[in-house]
mmCIF file of C-alpha atoms and ligand atoms in Angstrom:
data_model
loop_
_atom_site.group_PDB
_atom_site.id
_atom_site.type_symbol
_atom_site.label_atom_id
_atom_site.label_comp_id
_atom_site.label_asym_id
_atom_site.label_seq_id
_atom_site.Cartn_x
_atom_site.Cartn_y
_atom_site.Cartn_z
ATOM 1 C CA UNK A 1 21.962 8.219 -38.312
ATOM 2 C CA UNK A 2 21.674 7.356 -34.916
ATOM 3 C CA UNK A 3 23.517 8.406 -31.914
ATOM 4 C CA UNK A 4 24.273 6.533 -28.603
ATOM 5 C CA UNK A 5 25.798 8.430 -25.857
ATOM 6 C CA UNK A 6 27.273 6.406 -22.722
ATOM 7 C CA UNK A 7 26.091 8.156 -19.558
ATOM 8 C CA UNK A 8 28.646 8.523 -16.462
ATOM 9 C CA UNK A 9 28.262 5.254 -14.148
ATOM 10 C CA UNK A 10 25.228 5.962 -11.255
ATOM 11 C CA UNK A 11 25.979 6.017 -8.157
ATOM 12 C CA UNK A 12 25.107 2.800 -6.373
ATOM 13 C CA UNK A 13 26.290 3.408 -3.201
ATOM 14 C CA UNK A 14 23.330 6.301 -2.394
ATOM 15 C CA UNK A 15 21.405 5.666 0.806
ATOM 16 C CA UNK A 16 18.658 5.239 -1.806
ATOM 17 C CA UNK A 17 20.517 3.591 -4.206
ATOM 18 C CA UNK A 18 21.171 0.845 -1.895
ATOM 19 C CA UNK A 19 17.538 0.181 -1.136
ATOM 20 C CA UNK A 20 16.730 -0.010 -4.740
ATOM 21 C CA UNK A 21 18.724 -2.800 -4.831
ATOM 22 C CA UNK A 22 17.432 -4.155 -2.182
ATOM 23 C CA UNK A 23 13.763 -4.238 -2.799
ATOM 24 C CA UNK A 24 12.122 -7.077 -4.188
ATOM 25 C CA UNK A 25 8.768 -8.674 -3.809
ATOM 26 C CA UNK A 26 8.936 -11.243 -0.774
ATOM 27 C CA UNK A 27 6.367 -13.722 -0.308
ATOM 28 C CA UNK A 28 7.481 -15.825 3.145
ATOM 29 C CA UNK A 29 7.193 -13.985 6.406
ATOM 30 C CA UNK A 30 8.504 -15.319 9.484
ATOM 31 C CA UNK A 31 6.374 -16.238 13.062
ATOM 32 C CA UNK A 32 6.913 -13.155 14.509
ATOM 33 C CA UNK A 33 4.478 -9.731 14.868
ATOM 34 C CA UNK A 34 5.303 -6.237 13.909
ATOM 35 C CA UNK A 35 5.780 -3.318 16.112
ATOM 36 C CA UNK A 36 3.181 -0.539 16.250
ATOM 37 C CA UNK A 37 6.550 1.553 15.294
ATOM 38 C CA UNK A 38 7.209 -0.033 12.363
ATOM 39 C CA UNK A 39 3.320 -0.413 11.177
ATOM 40 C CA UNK A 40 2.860 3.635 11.712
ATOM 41 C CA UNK A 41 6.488 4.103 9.692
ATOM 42 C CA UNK A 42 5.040 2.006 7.032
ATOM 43 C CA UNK A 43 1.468 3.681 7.207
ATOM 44 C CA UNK A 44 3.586 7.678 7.421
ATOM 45 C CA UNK A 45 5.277 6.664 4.040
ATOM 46 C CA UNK A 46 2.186 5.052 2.351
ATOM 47 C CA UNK A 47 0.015 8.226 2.200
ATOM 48 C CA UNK A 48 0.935 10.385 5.480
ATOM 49 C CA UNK A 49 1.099 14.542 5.390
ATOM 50 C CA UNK A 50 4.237 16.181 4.914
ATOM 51 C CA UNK A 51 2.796 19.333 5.563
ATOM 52 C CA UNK A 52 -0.859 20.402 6.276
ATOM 53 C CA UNK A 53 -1.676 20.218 2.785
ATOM 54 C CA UNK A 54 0.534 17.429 0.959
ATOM 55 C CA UNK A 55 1.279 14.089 1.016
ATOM 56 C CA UNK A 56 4.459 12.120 0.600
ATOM 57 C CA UNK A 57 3.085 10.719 -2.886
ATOM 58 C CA UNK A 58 2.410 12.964 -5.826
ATOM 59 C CA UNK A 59 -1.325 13.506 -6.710
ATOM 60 C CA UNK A 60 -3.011 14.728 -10.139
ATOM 61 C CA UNK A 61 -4.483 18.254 -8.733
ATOM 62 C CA UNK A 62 -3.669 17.301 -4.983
ATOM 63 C CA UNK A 63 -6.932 15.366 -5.439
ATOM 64 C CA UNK A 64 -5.699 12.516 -3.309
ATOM 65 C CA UNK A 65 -7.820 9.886 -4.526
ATOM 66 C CA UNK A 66 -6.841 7.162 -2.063
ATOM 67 C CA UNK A 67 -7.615 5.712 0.863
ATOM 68 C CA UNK A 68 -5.658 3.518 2.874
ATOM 69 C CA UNK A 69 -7.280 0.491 5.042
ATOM 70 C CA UNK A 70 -5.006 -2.070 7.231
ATOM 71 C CA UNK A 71 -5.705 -5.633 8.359
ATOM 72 C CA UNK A 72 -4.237 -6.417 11.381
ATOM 73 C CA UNK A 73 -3.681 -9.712 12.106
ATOM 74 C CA UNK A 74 -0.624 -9.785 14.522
ATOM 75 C CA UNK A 75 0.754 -6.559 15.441
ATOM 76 C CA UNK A 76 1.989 -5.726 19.613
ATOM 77 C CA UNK A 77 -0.487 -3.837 21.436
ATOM 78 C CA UNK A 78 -3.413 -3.405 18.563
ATOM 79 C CA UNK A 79 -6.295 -5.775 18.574
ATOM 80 C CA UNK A 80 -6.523 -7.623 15.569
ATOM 81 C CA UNK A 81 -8.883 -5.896 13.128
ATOM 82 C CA UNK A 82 -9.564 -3.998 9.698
ATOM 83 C CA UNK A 83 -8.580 -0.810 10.263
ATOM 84 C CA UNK A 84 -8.675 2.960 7.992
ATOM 85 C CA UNK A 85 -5.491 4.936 8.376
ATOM 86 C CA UNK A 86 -6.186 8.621 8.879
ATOM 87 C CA UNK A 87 -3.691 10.559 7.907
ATOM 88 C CA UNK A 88 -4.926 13.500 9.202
ATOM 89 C CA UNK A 89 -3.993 12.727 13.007
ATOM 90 C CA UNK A 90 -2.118 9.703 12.556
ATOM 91 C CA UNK A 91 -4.409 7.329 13.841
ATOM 92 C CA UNK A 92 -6.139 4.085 12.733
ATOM 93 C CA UNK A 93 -9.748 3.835 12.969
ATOM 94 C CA UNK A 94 -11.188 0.653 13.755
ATOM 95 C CA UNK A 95 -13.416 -0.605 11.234
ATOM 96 C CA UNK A 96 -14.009 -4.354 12.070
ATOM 97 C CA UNK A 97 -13.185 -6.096 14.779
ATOM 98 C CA UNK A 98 -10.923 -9.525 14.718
ATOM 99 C CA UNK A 99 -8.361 -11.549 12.316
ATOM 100 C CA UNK A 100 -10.183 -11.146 8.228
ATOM 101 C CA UNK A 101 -6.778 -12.834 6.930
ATOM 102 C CA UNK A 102 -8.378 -16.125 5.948
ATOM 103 C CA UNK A 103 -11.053 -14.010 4.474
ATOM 104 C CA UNK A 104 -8.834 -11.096 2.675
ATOM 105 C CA UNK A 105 -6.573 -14.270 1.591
ATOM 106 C CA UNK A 106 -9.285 -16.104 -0.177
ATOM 107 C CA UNK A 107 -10.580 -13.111 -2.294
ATOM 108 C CA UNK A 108 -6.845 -12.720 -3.462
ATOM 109 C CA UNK A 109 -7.226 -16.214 -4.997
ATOM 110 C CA UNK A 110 -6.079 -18.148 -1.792
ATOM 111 C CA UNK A 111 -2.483 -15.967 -2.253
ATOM 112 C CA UNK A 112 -0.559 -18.120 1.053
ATOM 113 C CA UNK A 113 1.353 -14.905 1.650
ATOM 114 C CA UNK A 114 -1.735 -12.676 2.240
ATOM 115 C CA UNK A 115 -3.154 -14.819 4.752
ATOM 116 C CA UNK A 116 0.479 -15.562 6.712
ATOM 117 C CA UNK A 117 1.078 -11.885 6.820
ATOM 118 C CA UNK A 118 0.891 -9.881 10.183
ATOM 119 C CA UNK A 119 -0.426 -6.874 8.529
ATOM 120 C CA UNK A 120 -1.902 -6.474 4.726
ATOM 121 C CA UNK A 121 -2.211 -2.613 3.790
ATOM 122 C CA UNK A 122 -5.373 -2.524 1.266
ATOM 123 C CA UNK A 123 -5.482 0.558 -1.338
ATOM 124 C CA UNK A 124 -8.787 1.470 -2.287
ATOM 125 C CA UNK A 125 -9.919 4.673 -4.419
ATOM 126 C CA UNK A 126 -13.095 7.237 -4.348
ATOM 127 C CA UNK A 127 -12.754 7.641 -8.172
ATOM 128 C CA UNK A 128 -14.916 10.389 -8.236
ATOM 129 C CA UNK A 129 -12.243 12.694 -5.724
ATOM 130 C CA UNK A 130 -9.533 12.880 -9.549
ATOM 131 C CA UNK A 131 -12.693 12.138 -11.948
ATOM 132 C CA UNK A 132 -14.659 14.941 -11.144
ATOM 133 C CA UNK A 133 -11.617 17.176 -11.976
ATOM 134 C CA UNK A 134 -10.221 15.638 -15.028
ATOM 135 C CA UNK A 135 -12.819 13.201 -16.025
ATOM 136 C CA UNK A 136 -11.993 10.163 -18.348
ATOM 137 C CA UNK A 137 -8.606 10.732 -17.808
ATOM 138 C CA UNK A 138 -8.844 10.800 -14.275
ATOM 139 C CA UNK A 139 -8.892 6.950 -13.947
ATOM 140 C CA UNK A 140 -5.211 6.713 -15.372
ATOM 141 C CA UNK A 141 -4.006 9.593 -12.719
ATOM 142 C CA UNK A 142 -5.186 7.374 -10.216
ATOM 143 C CA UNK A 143 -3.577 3.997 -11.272
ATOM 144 C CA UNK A 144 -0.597 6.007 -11.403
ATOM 145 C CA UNK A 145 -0.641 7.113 -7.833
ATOM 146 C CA UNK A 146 -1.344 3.987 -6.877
ATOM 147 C CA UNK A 147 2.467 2.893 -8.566
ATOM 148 C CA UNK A 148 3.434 5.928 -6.647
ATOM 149 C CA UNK A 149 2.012 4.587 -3.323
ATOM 150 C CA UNK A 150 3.105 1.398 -3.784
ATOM 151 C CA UNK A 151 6.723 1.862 -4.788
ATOM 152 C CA UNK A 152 6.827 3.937 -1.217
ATOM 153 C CA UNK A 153 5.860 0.351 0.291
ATOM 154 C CA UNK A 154 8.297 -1.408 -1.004
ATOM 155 C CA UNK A 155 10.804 0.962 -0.276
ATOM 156 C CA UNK A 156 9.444 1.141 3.424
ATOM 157 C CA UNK A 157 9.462 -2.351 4.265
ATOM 158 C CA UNK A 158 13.286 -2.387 2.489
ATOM 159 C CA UNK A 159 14.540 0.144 4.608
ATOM 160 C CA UNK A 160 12.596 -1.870 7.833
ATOM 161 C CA UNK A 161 13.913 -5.388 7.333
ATOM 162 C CA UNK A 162 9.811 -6.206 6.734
ATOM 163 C CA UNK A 163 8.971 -8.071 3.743
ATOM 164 C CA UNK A 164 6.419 -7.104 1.247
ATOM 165 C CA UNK A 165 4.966 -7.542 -2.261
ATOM 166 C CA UNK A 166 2.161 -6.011 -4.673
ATOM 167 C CA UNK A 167 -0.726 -8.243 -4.831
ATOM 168 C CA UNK A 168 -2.875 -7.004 -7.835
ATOM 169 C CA UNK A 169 -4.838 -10.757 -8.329
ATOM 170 C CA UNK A 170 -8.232 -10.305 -5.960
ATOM 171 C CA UNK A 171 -12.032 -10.133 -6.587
ATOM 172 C CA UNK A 172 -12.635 -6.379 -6.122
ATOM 173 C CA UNK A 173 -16.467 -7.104 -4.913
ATOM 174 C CA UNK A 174 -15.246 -9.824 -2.117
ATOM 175 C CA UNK A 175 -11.968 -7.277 -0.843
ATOM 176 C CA UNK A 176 -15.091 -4.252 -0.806
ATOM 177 C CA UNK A 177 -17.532 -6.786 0.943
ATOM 178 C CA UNK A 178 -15.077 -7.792 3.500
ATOM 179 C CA UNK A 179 -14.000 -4.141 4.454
ATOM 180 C CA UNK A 180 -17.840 -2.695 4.023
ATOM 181 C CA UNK A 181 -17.207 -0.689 1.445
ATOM 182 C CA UNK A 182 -19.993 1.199 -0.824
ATOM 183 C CA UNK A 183 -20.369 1.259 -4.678
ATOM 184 C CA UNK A 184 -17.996 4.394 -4.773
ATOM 185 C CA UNK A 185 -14.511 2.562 -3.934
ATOM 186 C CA UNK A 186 -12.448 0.879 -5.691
ATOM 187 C CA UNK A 187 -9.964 -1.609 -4.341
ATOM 188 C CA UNK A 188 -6.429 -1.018 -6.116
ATOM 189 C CA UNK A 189 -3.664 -2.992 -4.453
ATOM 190 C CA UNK A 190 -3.105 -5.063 -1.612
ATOM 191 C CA UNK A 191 0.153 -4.882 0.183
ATOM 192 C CA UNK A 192 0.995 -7.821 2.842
ATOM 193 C CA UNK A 193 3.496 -7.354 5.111
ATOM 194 C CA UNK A 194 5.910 -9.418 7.719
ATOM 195 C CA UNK A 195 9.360 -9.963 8.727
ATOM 196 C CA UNK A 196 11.882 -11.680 6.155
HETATM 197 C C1 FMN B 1 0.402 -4.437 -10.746
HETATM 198 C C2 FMN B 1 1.107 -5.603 -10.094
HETATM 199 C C3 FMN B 1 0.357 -6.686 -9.673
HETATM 200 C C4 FMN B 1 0.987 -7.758 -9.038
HETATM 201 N N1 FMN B 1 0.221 -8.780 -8.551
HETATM 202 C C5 FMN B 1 0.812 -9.785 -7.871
HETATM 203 C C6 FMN B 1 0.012 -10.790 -7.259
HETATM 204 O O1 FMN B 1 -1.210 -10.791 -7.330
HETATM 205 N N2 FMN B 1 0.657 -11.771 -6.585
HETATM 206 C C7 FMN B 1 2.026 -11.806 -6.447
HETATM 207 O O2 FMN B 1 2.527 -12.726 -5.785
HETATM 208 N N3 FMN B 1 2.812 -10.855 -7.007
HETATM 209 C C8 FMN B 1 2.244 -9.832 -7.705
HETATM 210 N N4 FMN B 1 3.019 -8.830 -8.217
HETATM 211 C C9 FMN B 1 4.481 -8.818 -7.963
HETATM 212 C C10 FMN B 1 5.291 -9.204 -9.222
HETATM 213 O O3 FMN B 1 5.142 -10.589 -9.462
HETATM 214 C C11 FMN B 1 6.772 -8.851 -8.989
HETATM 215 O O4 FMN B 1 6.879 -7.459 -8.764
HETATM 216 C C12 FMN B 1 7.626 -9.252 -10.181
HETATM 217 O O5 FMN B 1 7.722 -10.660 -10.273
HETATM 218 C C13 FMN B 1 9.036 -8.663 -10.124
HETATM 219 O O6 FMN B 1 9.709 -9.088 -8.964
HETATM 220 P P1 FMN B 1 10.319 -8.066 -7.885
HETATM 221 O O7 FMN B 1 9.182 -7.235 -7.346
HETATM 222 O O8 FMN B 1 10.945 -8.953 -6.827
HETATM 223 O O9 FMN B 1 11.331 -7.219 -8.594
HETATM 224 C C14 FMN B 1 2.410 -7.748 -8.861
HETATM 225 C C15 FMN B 1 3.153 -6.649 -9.288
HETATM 226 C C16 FMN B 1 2.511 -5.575 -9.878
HETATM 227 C C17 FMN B 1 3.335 -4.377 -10.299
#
């Protein structure tokens, strides 16, 4: 026998409610740059501290696998460059100098919206960071963070008027070439971003 019980109808109306209604992957950005306001609000709910020891994502063990890079293409007053976010001291540390769009854009199978983007947040992993705690199963932890981290983008850019959407479709090599990456990263996600 099987039994079906209606729940009471959820609240829609919920500050967060309302933005998970709103959020959907969004693929045409307008002309115009971002602020280095709304890039550091972005950045703060992608990975930042919440206190000296947490982040705002959950993480198997507190291992905190990722790392988050940033390719600035047209934000106001930051040079254009590939950039590592440290969350440590809220700062981005410049990596490369000068616009990589065209070349981030082409190892995500020539995806239009990567290269139009102002800004594309990269995800990349040290594997070893959740691997050398819970080995094999380590790898999954990670690729669920990364949902973790990436829902937060979404939700983000929602809550900014920005646009965004997960690009999974890249050659991982190309992505790790283009930042300078060694053997031990991964590249997870890439996450452009503009206005609507
Ligand atoms: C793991 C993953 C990989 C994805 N890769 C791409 C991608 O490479 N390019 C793209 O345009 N959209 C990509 N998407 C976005 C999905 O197409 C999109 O989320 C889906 O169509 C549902 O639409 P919504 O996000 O507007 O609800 C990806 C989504 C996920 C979760």
């Amino acid at each position: 026998m099987s039994l079906e019980v209606k729940l009471p109808e959820p609240n829609k109306s919920t500050p967060l409610s309302q933005l998970l209604l709103k959020r959907r992957s969004i693929r045409r950005y307008g002309r115009g740059s971002l602020k280095l306001e709304e890039l550091s609000q972005i950045l703060w709910a992608t990975y930042g501290l919440v206190d000296k020891n947490r982040r705002v994502v959950p993480s198997a063990g507190a291992t905190y696998p990722i790392e988050v890079y940033v390719f600035v293409k047209n934000v106001e007053n930051l040079k254009p460059g590939i950039y590592k976010y440290n969350e440590d001291k809220n700062t981005l540390i410049l990596m490369r100098e000068g616009d990589f769009s065209g070349d981030l854009a082409s190892a995500c199978l020539n995806q239009e919206w990567v290269y139009r983007a102002p800004v594309n947040i990269v995800l990349v992993a040290v594997y070893e960071r959740t691997t050398s705690w819970y080995g094999e199963r380590g790898f999954r932890y990670i690729y669920m963070e990364a949902g973790h981290v990436g829902q937060n983008i979404y939700l983000a850019s929602t809550e900014l008027n920005l646009g965004t959407v997960a690009v999974g479709a890249f050659h991982d090599e190309d992505v790790k070439r283009i930042i300078g990456l060694g053997d031990e990263y991964i590249v997870l996600y890439v996450f452009p971003i503009g206005r609507i």
